């Protein structure tokens, strides 16, 4: 893999970035001009800020983020008005706004995610002590939030089904490449603990869950539209087999560390080498399992390849019956069980 550029399939395409940028620009410009027409102020910046702060690729998250921002702005406005009404502008009043704003930021936030809008709004109003400014800021924020919530989902709405399907294809290709590399190293007796050729490393095994989450969002919010045939089952298989294959690859790494010394002989073979015949013999089993999984995640027939993988599993068990070797096969055996359940569900 050295010298070869690896392209991360999860990076957004140029078209997706262009659509996101256009959505952001429109959702910022529309409330700006609405507030100019309404006459709230000559520079209604707060109306454009919601597009920047709450608009995400998952536009359906906008209502929750909008509510958090609105609550923060309202609290900040009330806090600054209350302090300025009681204390004149001074170091003491600034300290009061700062401390109360920090308290509100954490009280109105979610665990691990404070709501900074409380402190931002309180400080902005404190620094702009003009008559009518607090109400104008609140009105402009309301206009900006309304535009983002109502208009954002209508502008190039994302397709969660397509996102889930594309993520599944990328995961399938990366898992196939990983298992092919593992099988090749085992067959050659090469290093087991070779550097991971994938761009995301351990995060590979979390990607089926992200695809599943996108599918579930689509099922909840786009019910009139039917998902692609078999996508639900293939996502379930990917999520289940990710756990079993992660266990298998982790066991290989642990086995590689155990081969770094041979206490019986008093020698120290090279770290990660594979003198154990059980490791060489498992290479065909890994390849056959990878082919069956790849076909299943494509939505193609895989029963024959699964039968072949099970036969190789039985042969390896007969040739290498120790508990140590059973642990080595366990992840692959559980992958076969997941494939079998998927096959039964298809039929």
Short mmCIF file of C-alpha atoms in Angstrom, two decimals:
data_model
loop_
_atom_site.label_atom_id
_atom_site.label_comp_id
_atom_site.label_asym_id
_atom_site.label_seq_id
_atom_site.Cartn_x
_atom_site.Cartn_y
_atom_site.Cartn_z
CA UNK A 1 0.00 0.00 0.00
CA UNK A 2 2.99 2.30 0.30
CA UNK A 3 3.06 5.01 -2.32
CA UNK A 4 -0.62 4.54 -3.10
CA UNK A 5 -3.09 7.28 -2.25
CA UNK A 6 -6.06 6.03 -0.27
CA UNK A 7 -9.32 7.87 -0.91
CA UNK A 8 -11.76 7.86 1.96
CA UNK A 9 -15.19 6.98 0.48
CA UNK A 10 -16.93 8.84 3.30
CA UNK A 11 -15.60 12.24 2.29
CA UNK A 12 -18.44 14.23 0.72
CA UNK A 13 -18.32 14.65 -3.04
CA UNK A 14 -17.88 18.02 -4.72
CA UNK A 15 -21.57 18.04 -5.60
CA UNK A 16 -22.59 17.33 -2.00
CA UNK A 17 -20.35 20.12 -0.72
CA UNK A 18 -21.79 22.50 -3.32
CA UNK A 19 -25.36 21.64 -2.28
CA UNK A 20 -24.53 22.12 1.40
CA UNK A 21 -22.90 25.48 0.68
CA UNK A 22 -25.84 26.66 -1.40
CA UNK A 23 -28.30 25.56 1.31
CA UNK A 24 -26.32 27.47 3.92
CA UNK A 25 -26.12 30.63 1.80
CA UNK A 26 -29.84 30.64 1.01
CA UNK A 27 -30.88 29.96 4.62
CA UNK A 28 -28.66 32.83 5.78
CA UNK A 29 -29.66 35.32 3.07
CA UNK A 30 -33.44 34.86 3.21
CA UNK A 31 -33.88 35.83 6.91
CA UNK A 32 -31.42 38.73 6.48
CA UNK A 33 -33.55 40.31 3.76
CA UNK A 34 -36.79 39.49 5.56
CA UNK A 35 -35.55 41.39 8.62
CA UNK A 36 -34.37 44.29 6.45
CA UNK A 37 -37.84 44.44 4.91
CA UNK A 38 -39.40 44.19 8.38
CA UNK A 39 -37.11 46.93 9.67
CA UNK A 40 -35.75 45.23 12.77
CA UNK A 41 -32.30 46.79 12.20
CA UNK A 42 -29.99 47.90 9.41
CA UNK A 43 -27.65 44.94 9.86
CA UNK A 44 -29.67 41.93 11.11
CA UNK A 45 -26.71 39.60 11.68
CA UNK A 46 -28.58 37.47 14.29
CA UNK A 47 -31.03 36.49 11.56
CA UNK A 48 -28.25 34.89 9.51
CA UNK A 49 -26.52 33.14 12.40
CA UNK A 50 -28.99 30.22 12.83
CA UNK A 51 -28.09 28.97 9.35
CA UNK A 52 -24.44 28.80 10.40
CA UNK A 53 -25.01 27.40 13.89
CA UNK A 54 -27.87 24.91 13.57
CA UNK A 55 -27.93 23.81 9.91
CA UNK A 56 -26.31 20.37 9.56
CA UNK A 57 -26.09 17.73 6.87
CA UNK A 58 -28.83 15.95 8.81
CA UNK A 59 -31.35 18.75 8.30
CA UNK A 60 -33.90 16.87 10.40
CA UNK A 61 -31.82 17.67 13.50
CA UNK A 62 -32.53 21.40 12.96
CA UNK A 63 -35.68 21.58 15.18
CA UNK A 64 -33.83 20.28 18.24
CA UNK A 65 -30.84 22.56 17.65
CA UNK A 66 -33.18 25.48 16.91
CA UNK A 67 -35.00 25.01 20.20
CA UNK A 68 -31.71 24.94 22.10
CA UNK A 69 -30.54 28.12 20.38
CA UNK A 70 -33.86 29.93 20.92
CA UNK A 71 -33.87 29.00 24.60
CA UNK A 72 -30.30 30.22 24.93
CA UNK A 73 -31.02 33.52 23.20
CA UNK A 74 -34.14 34.15 25.27
CA UNK A 75 -32.29 33.40 28.52
CA UNK A 76 -29.37 35.61 27.51
CA UNK A 77 -31.69 38.49 26.62
CA UNK A 78 -33.56 38.29 29.95
CA UNK A 79 -30.32 37.94 31.88
CA UNK A 80 -28.65 40.99 30.33
CA UNK A 81 -31.80 43.12 30.67
CA UNK A 82 -32.13 42.17 34.33
CA UNK A 83 -28.48 42.94 35.16
CA UNK A 84 -28.42 46.27 33.27
CA UNK A 85 -31.66 47.28 34.93
CA UNK A 86 -30.15 46.73 38.39
CA UNK A 87 -26.51 47.74 37.84
CA UNK A 88 -24.91 50.45 35.68
CA UNK A 89 -22.28 49.39 33.12
CA UNK A 90 -19.17 48.66 35.16
CA UNK A 91 -16.72 45.92 36.05
CA UNK A 92 -19.21 44.63 38.60
CA UNK A 93 -22.09 44.39 36.14
CA UNK A 94 -19.84 42.72 33.56
CA UNK A 95 -18.77 40.15 36.14
CA UNK A 96 -22.43 39.53 37.02
CA UNK A 97 -23.33 38.96 33.36
CA UNK A 98 -20.32 36.71 32.88
CA UNK A 99 -20.98 34.52 35.91
CA UNK A 100 -24.73 34.23 35.35
CA UNK A 101 -24.16 33.55 31.64
CA UNK A 102 -21.75 30.73 32.44
CA UNK A 103 -24.25 29.23 34.88
CA UNK A 104 -27.02 29.42 32.27
CA UNK A 105 -24.74 27.91 29.61
CA UNK A 106 -24.30 24.73 31.63
CA UNK A 107 -27.78 24.57 33.13
CA UNK A 108 -29.49 24.78 29.72
CA UNK A 109 -27.04 22.50 27.94
CA UNK A 110 -27.12 18.77 27.48
CA UNK A 111 -24.64 16.42 29.22
CA UNK A 112 -21.27 17.02 27.62
CA UNK A 113 -22.66 19.78 25.38
CA UNK A 114 -23.15 23.20 27.02
CA UNK A 115 -25.40 25.82 25.44
CA UNK A 116 -22.99 28.72 24.75
CA UNK A 117 -25.75 30.84 23.25
CA UNK A 118 -26.76 32.04 26.72
CA UNK A 119 -23.38 33.65 27.42
CA UNK A 120 -22.90 34.88 23.83
CA UNK A 121 -26.25 36.66 23.77
CA UNK A 122 -25.83 38.14 27.25
CA UNK A 123 -22.39 39.54 26.40
CA UNK A 124 -23.49 40.88 23.00
CA UNK A 125 -26.43 42.74 24.52
CA UNK A 126 -24.26 44.00 27.36
CA UNK A 127 -21.77 45.37 24.82
CA UNK A 128 -24.56 46.92 22.71
CA UNK A 129 -26.63 48.72 25.31
CA UNK A 130 -28.96 50.43 22.83
CA UNK A 131 -32.71 50.88 23.33
CA UNK A 132 -34.65 48.15 21.55
CA UNK A 133 -31.60 46.05 20.68
CA UNK A 134 -32.49 43.05 22.92
CA UNK A 135 -35.96 42.68 21.39
CA UNK A 136 -34.57 43.19 17.88
CA UNK A 137 -31.99 40.44 18.45
CA UNK A 138 -34.68 38.09 19.72
CA UNK A 139 -36.97 38.83 16.75
CA UNK A 140 -34.15 38.37 14.23
CA UNK A 141 -33.17 35.08 15.84
CA UNK A 142 -36.76 33.86 15.59
CA UNK A 143 -36.89 34.74 11.88
CA UNK A 144 -33.58 32.99 11.22
CA UNK A 145 -34.64 29.86 13.10
CA UNK A 146 -38.00 29.71 11.31
CA UNK A 147 -36.33 29.92 7.90
CA UNK A 148 -33.81 27.19 8.72
CA UNK A 149 -36.44 24.82 10.14
CA UNK A 150 -38.99 25.37 7.36
CA UNK A 151 -36.79 25.97 4.32
CA UNK A 152 -33.70 23.86 5.08
CA UNK A 153 -35.32 20.41 4.56
CA UNK A 154 -36.81 21.56 1.22
CA UNK A 155 -33.46 22.54 -0.33
CA UNK A 156 -31.78 19.45 -1.78
CA UNK A 157 -33.04 17.20 1.01
CA UNK A 158 -30.64 14.37 1.88
CA UNK A 159 -31.60 10.80 1.06
CA UNK A 160 -30.84 8.67 4.15
CA UNK A 161 -31.55 5.46 2.23
CA UNK A 162 -28.95 6.34 -0.37
CA UNK A 163 -26.52 7.38 2.37
CA UNK A 164 -27.00 4.06 4.14
CA UNK A 165 -26.57 2.09 0.91
CA UNK A 166 -23.41 3.96 -0.09
CA UNK A 167 -21.96 3.54 3.40
CA UNK A 168 -22.69 -0.18 3.28
CA UNK A 169 -20.93 -0.52 -0.09
CA UNK A 170 -17.87 1.32 1.23
CA UNK A 171 -17.79 -0.85 4.35
CA UNK A 172 -18.12 -4.03 2.27
CA UNK A 173 -15.21 -3.03 0.03
CA UNK A 174 -12.96 -2.15 2.99
CA UNK A 175 -13.75 -5.35 4.88
CA UNK A 176 -13.05 -7.39 1.75
CA UNK A 177 -9.71 -5.65 1.32
CA UNK A 178 -8.83 -6.20 4.97
CA UNK A 179 -9.69 -9.91 4.99
CA UNK A 180 -7.91 -10.47 1.67
CA UNK A 181 -4.77 -8.93 3.13
CA UNK A 182 -5.06 -11.03 6.29
CA UNK A 183 -5.51 -14.24 4.29
CA UNK A 184 -2.52 -13.40 2.10
CA UNK A 185 -0.25 -12.79 5.08
CA UNK A 186 -1.41 -16.00 6.77
CA UNK A 187 -0.84 -18.08 3.65
CA UNK A 188 2.68 -16.68 3.17
CA UNK A 189 3.55 -17.02 6.85
CA UNK A 190 4.17 -13.29 6.94
CA UNK A 191 3.67 -10.84 9.81
CA UNK A 192 0.22 -10.96 11.34
CA UNK A 193 0.44 -7.59 13.01
CA UNK A 194 1.09 -5.66 9.81
CA UNK A 195 -0.05 -2.04 9.69
CA UNK A 196 -3.74 -1.65 8.98
CA UNK A 197 -4.06 -0.62 5.29
CA UNK A 198 -7.43 1.01 5.86
CA UNK A 199 -7.73 4.79 6.30
CA UNK A 200 -10.00 4.59 9.35
CA UNK A 201 -8.38 1.81 11.36
CA UNK A 202 -10.56 0.58 14.20
CA UNK A 203 -13.41 2.92 13.21
CA UNK A 204 -14.16 0.53 10.36
CA UNK A 205 -16.20 -1.66 12.70
CA UNK A 206 -18.39 1.27 13.79
CA UNK A 207 -19.48 2.24 10.28
CA UNK A 208 -22.33 -0.32 9.95
CA UNK A 209 -23.93 1.25 13.01
CA UNK A 210 -23.79 4.68 11.35
CA UNK A 211 -25.39 3.22 8.22
CA UNK A 212 -28.07 1.60 10.34
CA UNK A 213 -28.79 4.91 12.06
CA UNK A 214 -29.23 6.62 8.66
CA UNK A 215 -31.62 3.86 7.58
CA UNK A 216 -33.65 4.17 10.79
CA UNK A 217 -33.95 7.94 10.31
CA UNK A 218 -35.27 7.33 6.81
CA UNK A 219 -37.75 4.75 8.04
CA UNK A 220 -39.08 7.16 10.67
CA UNK A 221 -39.30 10.30 8.53
CA UNK A 222 -39.82 9.12 4.95
CA UNK A 223 -42.42 6.44 5.38
CA UNK A 224 -44.16 6.94 2.02
CA UNK A 225 -40.92 5.95 0.27
CA UNK A 226 -39.92 2.29 0.28
CA UNK A 227 -36.29 1.39 1.03
CA UNK A 228 -34.25 -0.56 -1.56
CA UNK A 229 -35.06 -4.26 -1.51
CA UNK A 230 -33.05 -6.17 1.05
CA UNK A 231 -31.20 -3.14 2.42
CA UNK A 232 -32.60 -3.60 5.92
CA UNK A 233 -31.41 -7.21 6.12
CA UNK A 234 -27.98 -6.44 4.66
CA UNK A 235 -27.47 -3.65 7.19
CA UNK A 236 -28.44 -6.03 9.99
CA UNK A 237 -25.91 -8.55 8.67
CA UNK A 238 -23.18 -5.89 8.42
CA UNK A 239 -23.81 -4.73 11.99
CA UNK A 240 -23.76 -8.27 13.36
CA UNK A 241 -20.75 -9.51 11.36
CA UNK A 242 -18.73 -6.39 12.23
CA UNK A 243 -18.63 -7.61 15.83
CA UNK A 244 -17.58 -11.14 14.91
CA UNK A 245 -14.87 -10.04 12.48
CA UNK A 246 -13.54 -7.48 14.91
CA UNK A 247 -13.17 -10.31 17.40
CA UNK A 248 -11.33 -12.43 14.80
CA UNK A 249 -8.87 -9.70 13.83
CA UNK A 250 -8.26 -8.85 17.49
CA UNK A 251 -7.54 -12.51 18.22
CA UNK A 252 -5.01 -12.54 15.37
CA UNK A 253 -3.24 -9.56 16.90
CA UNK A 254 -3.15 -11.23 20.32
CA UNK A 255 -1.85 -14.43 18.74
CA UNK A 256 0.86 -12.48 16.94
CA UNK A 257 2.03 -11.04 20.27
CA UNK A 258 2.10 -14.52 21.76
CA UNK A 259 4.44 -15.70 19.00
CA UNK A 260 7.10 -13.20 19.96
CA UNK A 261 8.81 -15.78 22.20
CA UNK A 262 8.88 -19.56 22.60
CA UNK A 263 9.49 -20.35 26.28
CA UNK A 264 9.68 -24.12 25.60
CA UNK A 265 12.64 -23.75 23.25
CA UNK A 266 14.15 -20.68 24.86
CA UNK A 267 14.19 -18.90 21.51
CA UNK A 268 12.60 -15.69 20.33
CA UNK A 269 11.20 -15.88 16.79
CA UNK A 270 10.53 -12.66 14.92
CA UNK A 271 7.55 -10.75 16.26
CA UNK A 272 4.39 -11.42 14.25
CA UNK A 273 5.69 -14.35 12.21
CA UNK A 274 3.41 -17.34 11.71
CA UNK A 275 5.25 -20.65 12.25
CA UNK A 276 2.04 -22.19 13.62
CA UNK A 277 0.48 -24.48 10.96
CA UNK A 278 -3.00 -23.67 12.26
CA UNK A 279 -2.49 -20.07 11.20
CA UNK A 280 -1.41 -21.03 7.67
CA UNK A 281 -4.30 -23.48 7.41
CA UNK A 282 -6.92 -20.86 8.35
CA UNK A 283 -6.10 -18.69 5.29
CA UNK A 284 -8.51 -20.53 2.89
CA UNK A 285 -11.21 -20.31 5.55
CA UNK A 286 -10.72 -16.54 5.81
CA UNK A 287 -10.91 -16.15 2.00
CA UNK A 288 -14.05 -18.26 1.68
CA UNK A 289 -15.75 -16.42 4.55
CA UNK A 290 -14.83 -13.09 2.96
CA UNK A 291 -16.32 -14.13 -0.40
CA UNK A 292 -19.56 -15.32 1.22
CA UNK A 293 -19.89 -12.11 3.21
CA UNK A 294 -19.12 -9.93 0.20
CA UNK A 295 -21.82 -11.64 -1.89
CA UNK A 296 -24.34 -11.41 0.95
CA UNK A 297 -23.71 -7.68 1.47
CA UNK A 298 -24.13 -7.17 -2.29
CA UNK A 299 -27.50 -8.89 -2.16
CA UNK A 300 -26.28 -11.80 -4.31
CA UNK A 301 -26.49 -15.55 -3.76
CA UNK A 302 -23.93 -16.83 -1.29
CA UNK A 303 -25.29 -20.17 -0.07
CA UNK A 304 -22.71 -22.24 -1.99
CA UNK A 305 -19.80 -20.18 -0.72
CA UNK A 306 -21.15 -20.35 2.82
CA UNK A 307 -21.33 -24.16 2.57
CA UNK A 308 -17.74 -24.19 1.36
CA UNK A 309 -16.64 -21.97 4.26
CA UNK A 310 -18.38 -24.25 6.73
CA UNK A 311 -16.64 -27.25 5.21
CA UNK A 312 -13.28 -25.54 5.60
CA UNK A 313 -14.21 -24.70 9.18
CA UNK A 314 -14.92 -28.37 9.93
CA UNK A 315 -11.69 -29.44 8.24
CA UNK A 316 -9.66 -26.94 10.22
CA UNK A 317 -11.37 -28.07 13.42
CA UNK A 318 -10.49 -31.71 12.68
CA UNK A 319 -6.85 -30.87 11.90
CA UNK A 320 -6.39 -28.39 14.74
CA UNK A 321 -8.73 -29.38 17.59
CA UNK A 322 -7.09 -27.54 20.49
CA UNK A 323 -9.00 -24.92 22.46
CA UNK A 324 -6.38 -22.38 21.42
CA UNK A 325 -7.26 -22.98 17.76
CA UNK A 326 -11.00 -23.02 18.55
CA UNK A 327 -10.64 -19.48 19.87
CA UNK A 328 -8.89 -18.51 16.63
CA UNK A 329 -11.83 -19.83 14.56
CA UNK A 330 -14.54 -18.45 16.84
CA UNK A 331 -14.96 -15.09 15.07
CA UNK A 332 -15.22 -16.78 11.67
CA UNK A 333 -17.65 -19.39 12.98
CA UNK A 334 -19.89 -16.67 14.41
CA UNK A 335 -19.72 -14.88 11.06
CA UNK A 336 -21.02 -18.07 9.43
CA UNK A 337 -23.89 -18.11 11.92
CA UNK A 338 -24.76 -14.52 11.04
CA UNK A 339 -24.68 -15.39 7.33
CA UNK A 340 -26.89 -18.43 7.96
CA UNK A 341 -29.46 -16.32 9.82
CA UNK A 342 -29.42 -13.80 6.97
CA UNK A 343 -29.93 -16.58 4.43
CA UNK A 344 -32.87 -17.98 6.39
CA UNK A 345 -34.46 -14.52 6.62
CA UNK A 346 -34.14 -14.05 2.84
CA UNK A 347 -35.91 -17.32 2.18
#
